[in-house]
XYZ file of C-alpha atoms in Angstrom:
65
model
C -19.763 5.375 13.799
C -19.135 4.985 10.082
C -21.772 3.787 7.691
C -21.671 0.195 6.498
C -21.907 -0.404 2.774
C -22.049 -3.383 0.464
C -19.575 -3.710 -2.385
C -20.573 -6.237 -5.041
C -17.586 -8.400 -6.014
C -17.181 -11.670 -7.862
C -16.985 -14.833 -5.738
C -13.484 -15.403 -7.122
C -12.428 -12.009 -5.734
C -14.035 -12.760 -2.373
C -12.200 -16.086 -2.229
C -8.895 -14.357 -3.028
C -9.550 -11.872 -0.212
C -10.268 -14.754 2.165
C -6.886 -16.260 1.321
C -5.143 -12.948 2.091
C -6.968 -12.391 5.351
C -5.666 -13.352 8.768
C -7.689 -15.500 11.163
C -10.442 -13.391 12.717
C -9.719 -10.375 10.490
C -12.783 -8.604 9.133
C -13.054 -7.748 5.458
C -12.940 -4.084 6.453
C -9.642 -4.544 8.316
C -8.234 -6.671 5.486
C -9.110 -4.101 2.834
C -7.654 -1.278 4.950
C -4.438 -3.297 5.365
C -4.266 -3.917 1.617
C -4.828 -0.206 0.933
C -1.930 0.720 3.246
C 0.292 -1.852 1.532
C -0.661 -0.413 -1.870
C 0.150 3.125 -0.665
C 3.584 1.972 0.482
C 4.175 0.250 -2.832
C 3.196 3.430 -4.698
C 5.611 5.459 -2.547
C 8.476 3.033 -3.233
C 7.728 3.133 -6.957
C 7.773 6.929 -6.889
C 11.053 6.937 -4.952
C 12.592 4.487 -7.440
C 11.429 6.667 -10.320
C 13.021 9.750 -8.723
C 16.247 7.813 -8.113
C 16.236 6.463 -11.668
C 15.820 9.958 -13.129
C 18.460 11.271 -10.696
C 15.929 13.993 -9.908
C 16.798 14.683 -6.290
C 19.215 16.601 -4.125
C 21.862 14.422 -2.529
C 22.340 15.142 1.166
C 25.694 13.469 1.710
C 27.317 14.817 4.849
C 24.121 16.627 5.799
C 23.626 14.680 9.019
C 26.410 14.451 11.516
C 26.591 12.195 14.569
């Protein structure tokens, strides 16, 4: 089992987390969900940056049905 820790946060931050949480969701589960969402957002930003710089190899016609 993982260790439990306490993270000091402002009440305003705690209240914002409460608003984002789903009924019955623990803070641990909520924070993990937010981390995954942030990772996805970072990936999309990176993909957009690559597309914007045109820094990729186009694979048109690579896959065939």
